[in-house]
């Protein structure tokens, strides 16, 4: 069993609890509206910055790994394609209307988030904290009631039975994969591959939030400004010693 610092353990324990609280909060319609979709820009920018400046950077900077940059970048592309297939399949087969489909997809997303946070916990405390906060930000309530019909895991309460039980199940899935990945000894090569896959998936999710914004009638400047600003904030935090 791998020894983990107390600060990392605190993050690992707090993430599932925070995810459960966010799940319970989004069972009700959000008390605000975001006509300029600033939250979309904030979420996508933070996720893009985290994917490129933390996950990918850590995967490429691991000099003890047997995998070279070409391998890491290949898995970056693979992670992007896997996220694309999962997202498109979810919409193609109409799984967002099926309670069982939503449960399965939420479990997949929480498992991936748990693996990503658990893997980056093998690098540094700061990277773990930033990745955990960014992924939890993606789980925040939608910026408008209509967004709940198109975002993975965000569904109207009337569509599912026993929403609290489903939220608890998703939280347990996150906690299980997070704990296993964080407490298991991972070779540098495998760690670089996991981080590369997570970075690719993060880039896709970020792009999938930004592209629909180009079809809205509202001004694109606020959303774009928020995206750039949040990405640069992540970059600045990473550079702080």
PDB file of C-alpha atoms in Angstrom:
ATOM      1  CA  UNK A   1       0.000   0.000   0.000  1.00  0.00           C
ATOM      2  CA  UNK A   2       1.326   3.413  -0.997  1.00  0.00           C
ATOM      3  CA  UNK A   3       1.923   5.959   1.782  1.00  0.00           C
ATOM      4  CA  UNK A   4       0.022   9.207   1.176  1.00  0.00           C
ATOM      5  CA  UNK A   5       0.541  12.546   2.921  1.00  0.00           C
ATOM      6  CA  UNK A   6      -2.086  13.897   5.280  1.00  0.00           C
ATOM      7  CA  UNK A   7      -2.946  16.828   3.003  1.00  0.00           C
ATOM      8  CA  UNK A   8      -3.588  14.490   0.077  1.00  0.00           C
ATOM      9  CA  UNK A   9      -5.753  12.275   2.282  1.00  0.00           C
ATOM     10  CA  UNK A  10      -7.800  15.327   3.283  1.00  0.00           C
ATOM     11  CA  UNK A  11      -8.481  16.126  -0.373  1.00  0.00           C
ATOM     12  CA  UNK A  12      -9.346  12.501  -1.156  1.00  0.00           C
ATOM     13  CA  UNK A  13     -11.853  12.476   1.703  1.00  0.00           C
ATOM     14  CA  UNK A  14     -13.363  15.871   0.867  1.00  0.00           C
ATOM     15  CA  UNK A  15     -13.956  15.259  -2.856  1.00  0.00           C
ATOM     16  CA  UNK A  16     -16.686  12.566  -2.541  1.00  0.00           C
ATOM     17  CA  UNK A  17     -18.441  14.549   0.198  1.00  0.00           C
ATOM     18  CA  UNK A  18     -18.402  17.704  -1.916  1.00  0.00           C
ATOM     19  CA  UNK A  19     -19.651  15.769  -4.957  1.00  0.00           C
ATOM     20  CA  UNK A  20     -22.579  14.382  -2.954  1.00  0.00           C
ATOM     21  CA  UNK A  21     -23.516  17.837  -1.653  1.00  0.00           C
ATOM     22  CA  UNK A  22     -23.389  19.238  -5.196  1.00  0.00           C
ATOM     23  CA  UNK A  23     -25.576  16.376  -6.418  1.00  0.00           C
ATOM     24  CA  UNK A  24     -28.172  17.114  -3.762  1.00  0.00           C
ATOM     25  CA  UNK A  25     -28.058  20.844  -4.513  1.00  0.00           C
ATOM     26  CA  UNK A  26     -28.712  20.387  -8.216  1.00  0.00           C
ATOM     27  CA  UNK A  27     -31.836  18.303  -7.658  1.00  0.00           C
ATOM     28  CA  UNK A  28     -33.596  21.659  -7.371  1.00  0.00           C
ATOM     29  CA  UNK A  29     -33.700  24.305 -10.110  1.00  0.00           C
ATOM     30  CA  UNK A  30     -30.871  26.825  -9.675  1.00  0.00           C
ATOM     31  CA  UNK A  31     -31.929  30.106  -8.060  1.00  0.00           C
ATOM     32  CA  UNK A  32     -30.179  32.157 -10.737  1.00  0.00           C
ATOM     33  CA  UNK A  33     -30.027  32.665 -14.461  1.00  0.00           C
ATOM     34  CA  UNK A  34     -26.882  33.238 -16.476  1.00  0.00           C
ATOM     35  CA  UNK A  35     -28.011  34.788 -19.798  1.00  0.00           C
ATOM     36  CA  UNK A  36     -24.418  35.388 -20.886  1.00  0.00           C
ATOM     37  CA  UNK A  37     -23.380  31.849 -19.945  1.00  0.00           C
ATOM     38  CA  UNK A  38     -20.426  33.051 -17.900  1.00  0.00           C
ATOM     39  CA  UNK A  39     -20.396  29.786 -15.952  1.00  0.00           C
ATOM     40  CA  UNK A  40     -19.906  27.869 -19.194  1.00  0.00           C
ATOM     41  CA  UNK A  41     -16.859  29.992 -19.919  1.00  0.00           C
ATOM     42  CA  UNK A  42     -15.551  29.576 -16.382  1.00  0.00           C
ATOM     43  CA  UNK A  43     -15.996  25.797 -16.405  1.00  0.00           C
ATOM     44  CA  UNK A  44     -14.568  25.233 -19.881  1.00  0.00           C
ATOM     45  CA  UNK A  45     -11.598  27.532 -19.327  1.00  0.00           C
ATOM     46  CA  UNK A  46     -10.704  26.016 -15.976  1.00  0.00           C
ATOM     47  CA  UNK A  47     -10.977  22.498 -17.382  1.00  0.00           C
ATOM     48  CA  UNK A  48      -8.922  23.365 -20.465  1.00  0.00           C
ATOM     49  CA  UNK A  49      -6.222  24.970 -18.333  1.00  0.00           C
ATOM     50  CA  UNK A  50      -6.175  22.020 -15.930  1.00  0.00           C
ATOM     51  CA  UNK A  51      -5.970  19.518 -18.787  1.00  0.00           C
ATOM     52  CA  UNK A  52      -3.097  21.256 -20.556  1.00  0.00           C
ATOM     53  CA  UNK A  53      -1.117  22.947 -17.781  1.00  0.00           C
ATOM     54  CA  UNK A  54      -1.447  20.235 -15.119  1.00  0.00           C
ATOM     55  CA  UNK A  55      -2.444  16.813 -16.453  1.00  0.00           C
ATOM     56  CA  UNK A  56      -0.588  16.945 -19.764  1.00  0.00           C
ATOM     57  CA  UNK A  57       2.352  18.838 -18.295  1.00  0.00           C
ATOM     58  CA  UNK A  58       2.758  16.282 -15.501  1.00  0.00           C
ATOM     59  CA  UNK A  59       2.547  13.422 -17.999  1.00  0.00           C
ATOM     60  CA  UNK A  60       5.251  14.940 -20.201  1.00  0.00           C
ATOM     61  CA  UNK A  61       7.535  16.051 -17.373  1.00  0.00           C
ATOM     62  CA  UNK A  62       7.839  12.598 -15.798  1.00  0.00           C
ATOM     63  CA  UNK A  63      11.449  11.866 -16.759  1.00  0.00           C
ATOM     64  CA  UNK A  64      11.500   8.502 -15.009  1.00  0.00           C
ATOM     65  CA  UNK A  65       8.718   7.167 -17.248  1.00  0.00           C
ATOM     66  CA  UNK A  66       9.605   4.803 -20.060  1.00  0.00           C
ATOM     67  CA  UNK A  67       6.924   6.421 -22.222  1.00  0.00           C
ATOM     68  CA  UNK A  68       8.152   9.291 -24.362  1.00  0.00           C
ATOM     69  CA  UNK A  69       6.305  12.445 -25.433  1.00  0.00           C
ATOM     70  CA  UNK A  70       5.040  10.747 -28.592  1.00  0.00           C
ATOM     71  CA  UNK A  71       3.321   8.039 -26.536  1.00  0.00           C
ATOM     72  CA  UNK A  72       1.813  10.550 -24.117  1.00  0.00           C
ATOM     73  CA  UNK A  73       0.455  12.668 -26.982  1.00  0.00           C
ATOM     74  CA  UNK A  74      -0.989   9.551 -28.610  1.00  0.00           C
ATOM     75  CA  UNK A  75      -2.908   8.773 -25.440  1.00  0.00           C
ATOM     76  CA  UNK A  76      -3.971  12.416 -25.269  1.00  0.00           C
ATOM     77  CA  UNK A  77      -5.673  11.894 -28.625  1.00  0.00           C
ATOM     78  CA  UNK A  78      -7.102   8.569 -27.491  1.00  0.00           C
ATOM     79  CA  UNK A  79      -8.617  10.183 -24.397  1.00  0.00           C
ATOM     80  CA  UNK A  80     -10.205  12.834 -26.608  1.00  0.00           C
ATOM     81  CA  UNK A  81     -11.704  10.174 -28.899  1.00  0.00           C
ATOM     82  CA  UNK A  82     -13.030   8.052 -26.017  1.00  0.00           C
ATOM     83  CA  UNK A  83     -14.759  11.082 -24.501  1.00  0.00           C
ATOM     84  CA  UNK A  84     -16.176  11.938 -27.923  1.00  0.00           C
ATOM     85  CA  UNK A  85     -17.595   8.432 -28.405  1.00  0.00           C
ATOM     86  CA  UNK A  86     -19.141   8.328 -24.932  1.00  0.00           C
ATOM     87  CA  UNK A  87     -20.715  11.761 -25.345  1.00  0.00           C
ATOM     88  CA  UNK A  88     -22.066  11.176 -28.854  1.00  0.00           C
ATOM     89  CA  UNK A  89     -23.359   7.697 -28.007  1.00  0.00           C
ATOM     90  CA  UNK A  90     -25.180   9.116 -24.989  1.00  0.00           C
ATOM     91  CA  UNK A  91     -27.004  11.606 -27.227  1.00  0.00           C
ATOM     92  CA  UNK A  92     -27.381   9.299 -30.255  1.00  0.00           C
ATOM     93  CA  UNK A  93     -29.222   6.597 -28.328  1.00  0.00           C
ATOM     94  CA  UNK A  94     -31.224   9.050 -26.231  1.00  0.00           C
ATOM     95  CA  UNK A  95     -29.802   7.785 -22.947  1.00  0.00           C
ATOM     96  CA  UNK A  96     -30.376  11.183 -21.322  1.00  0.00           C
ATOM     97  CA  UNK A  97     -34.089  10.276 -21.216  1.00  0.00           C
ATOM     98  CA  UNK A  98     -33.499   6.927 -19.542  1.00  0.00           C
ATOM     99  CA  UNK A  99     -32.986   6.791 -15.759  1.00  0.00           C
ATOM    100  CA  UNK A 100     -30.817   3.712 -16.170  1.00  0.00           C
ATOM    101  CA  UNK A 101     -28.789   5.358 -18.909  1.00  0.00           C
ATOM    102  CA  UNK A 102     -28.238   8.448 -16.776  1.00  0.00           C
ATOM    103  CA  UNK A 103     -27.142   6.264 -13.855  1.00  0.00           C
ATOM    104  CA  UNK A 104     -24.641   4.363 -16.004  1.00  0.00           C
ATOM    105  CA  UNK A 105     -23.241   7.515 -17.599  1.00  0.00           C
ATOM    106  CA  UNK A 106     -22.909   9.253 -14.243  1.00  0.00           C
ATOM    107  CA  UNK A 107     -21.035   6.228 -12.908  1.00  0.00           C
ATOM    108  CA  UNK A 108     -18.666   6.355 -15.889  1.00  0.00           C
ATOM    109  CA  UNK A 109     -18.022  10.065 -15.430  1.00  0.00           C
ATOM    110  CA  UNK A 110     -17.491   9.748 -11.692  1.00  0.00           C
ATOM    111  CA  UNK A 111     -15.155   6.792 -12.213  1.00  0.00           C
ATOM    112  CA  UNK A 112     -13.093   8.792 -14.691  1.00  0.00           C
ATOM    113  CA  UNK A 113     -12.969  11.770 -12.325  1.00  0.00           C
ATOM    114  CA  UNK A 114     -11.887   9.517  -9.457  1.00  0.00           C
ATOM    115  CA  UNK A 115      -9.098   7.990 -11.531  1.00  0.00           C
ATOM    116  CA  UNK A 116      -7.907  11.415 -12.710  1.00  0.00           C
ATOM    117  CA  UNK A 117      -7.753  12.892  -9.199  1.00  0.00           C
ATOM    118  CA  UNK A 118      -6.245   9.719  -7.781  1.00  0.00           C
ATOM    119  CA  UNK A 119      -3.571   9.637 -10.473  1.00  0.00           C
ATOM    120  CA  UNK A 120      -2.568  13.270 -10.077  1.00  0.00           C
ATOM    121  CA  UNK A 121      -2.299  12.740  -6.315  1.00  0.00           C
ATOM    122  CA  UNK A 122       0.907  10.829  -7.102  1.00  0.00           C
ATOM    123  CA  UNK A 123       2.487  14.074  -8.365  1.00  0.00           C
ATOM    124  CA  UNK A 124       1.951  16.989  -5.948  1.00  0.00           C
ATOM    125  CA  UNK A 125      -0.472  18.456  -3.447  1.00  0.00           C
ATOM    126  CA  UNK A 126      -1.039  21.620  -5.487  1.00  0.00           C
ATOM    127  CA  UNK A 127      -1.835  19.688  -8.665  1.00  0.00           C
ATOM    128  CA  UNK A 128      -4.219  17.428  -6.758  1.00  0.00           C
ATOM    129  CA  UNK A 129      -6.043  20.378  -5.220  1.00  0.00           C
ATOM    130  CA  UNK A 130      -6.414  22.233  -8.531  1.00  0.00           C
ATOM    131  CA  UNK A 131      -7.639  19.153 -10.409  1.00  0.00           C
ATOM    132  CA  UNK A 132     -10.111  18.273  -7.660  1.00  0.00           C
ATOM    133  CA  UNK A 133     -11.566  21.800  -7.537  1.00  0.00           C
ATOM    134  CA  UNK A 134     -11.813  21.994 -11.326  1.00  0.00           C
ATOM    135  CA  UNK A 135     -13.622  18.664 -11.654  1.00  0.00           C
ATOM    136  CA  UNK A 136     -15.996  19.550  -8.837  1.00  0.00           C
ATOM    137  CA  UNK A 137     -16.707  22.824 -10.634  1.00  0.00           C
ATOM    138  CA  UNK A 138     -17.925  20.801 -13.622  1.00  0.00           C
ATOM    139  CA  UNK A 139     -20.501  19.216 -11.314  1.00  0.00           C
ATOM    140  CA  UNK A 140     -21.975  22.552 -10.214  1.00  0.00           C
ATOM    141  CA  UNK A 141     -25.658  23.250 -10.972  1.00  0.00           C
ATOM    142  CA  UNK A 142     -26.476  24.300 -14.547  1.00  0.00           C
ATOM    143  CA  UNK A 143     -26.508  27.967 -15.388  1.00  0.00           C
ATOM    144  CA  UNK A 144     -30.045  27.754 -16.753  1.00  0.00           C
ATOM    145  CA  UNK A 145     -32.935  25.301 -16.306  1.00  0.00           C
ATOM    146  CA  UNK A 146     -32.634  24.147 -19.919  1.00  0.00           C
ATOM    147  CA  UNK A 147     -29.017  23.128 -19.385  1.00  0.00           C
ATOM    148  CA  UNK A 148     -30.158  20.274 -17.172  1.00  0.00           C
ATOM    149  CA  UNK A 149     -31.513  18.484 -20.216  1.00  0.00           C
ATOM    150  CA  UNK A 150     -28.235  18.398 -22.126  1.00  0.00           C
ATOM    151  CA  UNK A 151     -25.443  17.971 -19.593  1.00  0.00           C
ATOM    152  CA  UNK A 152     -24.262  14.501 -18.511  1.00  0.00           C
ATOM    153  CA  UNK A 153     -25.595  13.667 -15.087  1.00  0.00           C
ATOM    154  CA  UNK A 154     -27.823  16.742 -14.886  1.00  0.00           C
ATOM    155  CA  UNK A 155     -31.460  15.662 -15.117  1.00  0.00           C
ATOM    156  CA  UNK A 156     -34.754  16.989 -13.908  1.00  0.00           C
ATOM    157  CA  UNK A 157     -35.924  15.386 -10.650  1.00  0.00           C
ATOM    158  CA  UNK A 158     -39.077  14.138 -12.317  1.00  0.00           C
ATOM    159  CA  UNK A 159     -37.063  11.941 -14.663  1.00  0.00           C
ATOM    160  CA  UNK A 160     -35.597   9.659 -11.997  1.00  0.00           C
ATOM    161  CA  UNK A 161     -36.742   7.745  -8.971  1.00  0.00           C
ATOM    162  CA  UNK A 162     -34.930   7.906  -5.654  1.00  0.00           C
ATOM    163  CA  UNK A 163     -32.547  10.732  -6.708  1.00  0.00           C
ATOM    164  CA  UNK A 164     -30.779  10.776  -3.339  1.00  0.00           C
ATOM    165  CA  UNK A 165     -30.000   7.061  -3.627  1.00  0.00           C
ATOM    166  CA  UNK A 166     -28.650   7.564  -7.143  1.00  0.00           C
ATOM    167  CA  UNK A 167     -26.505  10.463  -5.948  1.00  0.00           C
ATOM    168  CA  UNK A 168     -25.156   8.316  -3.133  1.00  0.00           C
ATOM    169  CA  UNK A 169     -24.337   5.514  -5.585  1.00  0.00           C
ATOM    170  CA  UNK A 170     -22.485   7.940  -7.865  1.00  0.00           C
ATOM    171  CA  UNK A 171     -20.563   9.281  -4.875  1.00  0.00           C
ATOM    172  CA  UNK A 172     -19.554   5.779  -3.806  1.00  0.00           C
ATOM    173  CA  UNK A 173     -18.322   5.097  -7.339  1.00  0.00           C
ATOM    174  CA  UNK A 174     -16.226   8.252  -7.260  1.00  0.00           C
ATOM    175  CA  UNK A 175     -14.842   7.432  -3.809  1.00  0.00           C
ATOM    176  CA  UNK A 176     -13.975   3.850  -4.793  1.00  0.00           C
ATOM    177  CA  UNK A 177     -12.016   4.716  -7.940  1.00  0.00           C
ATOM    178  CA  UNK A 178     -10.412   7.707  -6.239  1.00  0.00           C
ATOM    179  CA  UNK A 179      -9.210   5.627  -3.298  1.00  0.00           C
ATOM    180  CA  UNK A 180      -7.989   2.697  -5.392  1.00  0.00           C
ATOM    181  CA  UNK A 181      -6.029   4.921  -7.791  1.00  0.00           C
ATOM    182  CA  UNK A 182      -4.559   7.109  -5.056  1.00  0.00           C
ATOM    183  CA  UNK A 183      -3.484   4.296  -2.725  1.00  0.00           C
ATOM    184  CA  UNK A 184      -2.145   1.928  -5.389  1.00  0.00           C
ATOM    185  CA  UNK A 185       1.484   2.134  -6.427  1.00  0.00           C
ATOM    186  CA  UNK A 186       1.556   3.149 -10.108  1.00  0.00           C
ATOM    187  CA  UNK A 187       4.642   2.944 -12.301  1.00  0.00           C
ATOM    188  CA  UNK A 188       5.776   6.216 -13.910  1.00  0.00           C
ATOM    189  CA  UNK A 189       4.942   4.939 -17.387  1.00  0.00           C
ATOM    190  CA  UNK A 190       1.375   3.946 -16.497  1.00  0.00           C
ATOM    191  CA  UNK A 191       0.909   7.199 -14.583  1.00  0.00           C
ATOM    192  CA  UNK A 192       1.903   9.232 -17.661  1.00  0.00           C
ATOM    193  CA  UNK A 193      -0.581   7.255 -19.774  1.00  0.00           C
ATOM    194  CA  UNK A 194      -3.427   7.829 -17.285  1.00  0.00           C
ATOM    195  CA  UNK A 195      -2.674  11.542 -17.089  1.00  0.00           C
ATOM    196  CA  UNK A 196      -2.515  11.761 -20.889  1.00  0.00           C
ATOM    197  CA  UNK A 197      -5.902  10.049 -21.241  1.00  0.00           C
ATOM    198  CA  UNK A 198      -7.425  12.348 -18.624  1.00  0.00           C
ATOM    199  CA  UNK A 199      -5.994  15.416 -20.360  1.00  0.00           C
ATOM    200  CA  UNK A 200      -7.471  14.356 -23.698  1.00  0.00           C
ATOM    201  CA  UNK A 201     -10.889  13.750 -22.179  1.00  0.00           C
ATOM    202  CA  UNK A 202     -10.731  17.122 -20.425  1.00  0.00           C
ATOM    203  CA  UNK A 203      -9.901  18.939 -23.666  1.00  0.00           C
ATOM    204  CA  UNK A 204     -12.928  17.340 -25.347  1.00  0.00           C
ATOM    205  CA  UNK A 205     -15.312  18.211 -22.522  1.00  0.00           C
ATOM    206  CA  UNK A 206     -14.039  21.792 -22.532  1.00  0.00           C
ATOM    207  CA  UNK A 207     -14.519  22.078 -26.301  1.00  0.00           C
ATOM    208  CA  UNK A 208     -17.985  20.523 -26.096  1.00  0.00           C
ATOM    209  CA  UNK A 209     -19.027  23.320 -23.726  1.00  0.00           C
ATOM    210  CA  UNK A 210     -17.536  26.083 -25.884  1.00  0.00           C
ATOM    211  CA  UNK A 211     -18.720  25.051 -29.356  1.00  0.00           C
ATOM    212  CA  UNK A 212     -22.485  25.357 -28.622  1.00  0.00           C
ATOM    213  CA  UNK A 213     -21.848  28.887 -27.370  1.00  0.00           C
ATOM    214  CA  UNK A 214     -21.021  29.972 -30.939  1.00  0.00           C
ATOM    215  CA  UNK A 215     -24.642  29.268 -31.922  1.00  0.00           C
ATOM    216  CA  UNK A 216     -26.215  31.463 -29.245  1.00  0.00           C
ATOM    217  CA  UNK A 217     -27.566  34.907 -30.042  1.00  0.00           C
ATOM    218  CA  UNK A 218     -26.009  36.546 -26.982  1.00  0.00           C
ATOM    219  CA  UNK A 219     -22.658  38.307 -27.192  1.00  0.00           C
ATOM    220  CA  UNK A 220     -19.749  35.854 -27.273  1.00  0.00           C
ATOM    221  CA  UNK A 221     -17.270  38.262 -25.668  1.00  0.00           C
ATOM    222  CA  UNK A 222     -18.193  37.640 -21.996  1.00  0.00           C
ATOM    223  CA  UNK A 223     -18.052  33.855 -22.372  1.00  0.00           C
ATOM    224  CA  UNK A 224     -14.778  33.972 -24.293  1.00  0.00           C
ATOM    225  CA  UNK A 225     -13.268  36.411 -21.805  1.00  0.00           C
ATOM    226  CA  UNK A 226     -14.244  34.159 -18.892  1.00  0.00           C
ATOM    227  CA  UNK A 227     -12.763  31.142 -20.674  1.00  0.00           C
ATOM    228  CA  UNK A 228      -9.423  32.833 -21.313  1.00  0.00           C
ATOM    229  CA  UNK A 229      -9.317  34.338 -17.831  1.00  0.00           C
ATOM    230  CA  UNK A 230      -9.989  31.058 -16.024  1.00  0.00           C
ATOM    231  CA  UNK A 231      -7.403  29.245 -18.160  1.00  0.00           C
ATOM    232  CA  UNK A 232      -4.807  31.884 -17.382  1.00  0.00           C
ATOM    233  CA  UNK A 233      -5.647  31.719 -13.675  1.00  0.00           C
ATOM    234  CA  UNK A 234      -4.919  27.989 -13.725  1.00  0.00           C
ATOM    235  CA  UNK A 235      -1.658  28.697 -15.577  1.00  0.00           C
ATOM    236  CA  UNK A 236      -0.672  31.314 -13.007  1.00  0.00           C
ATOM    237  CA  UNK A 237      -1.485  29.051 -10.073  1.00  0.00           C
ATOM    238  CA  UNK A 238       0.571  26.253 -11.599  1.00  0.00           C
ATOM    239  CA  UNK A 239       3.569  28.547 -12.004  1.00  0.00           C
ATOM    240  CA  UNK A 240       3.463  29.674  -8.371  1.00  0.00           C
ATOM    241  CA  UNK A 241       6.150  27.917  -6.347  1.00  0.00           C
TER     242      UNK A 241
END
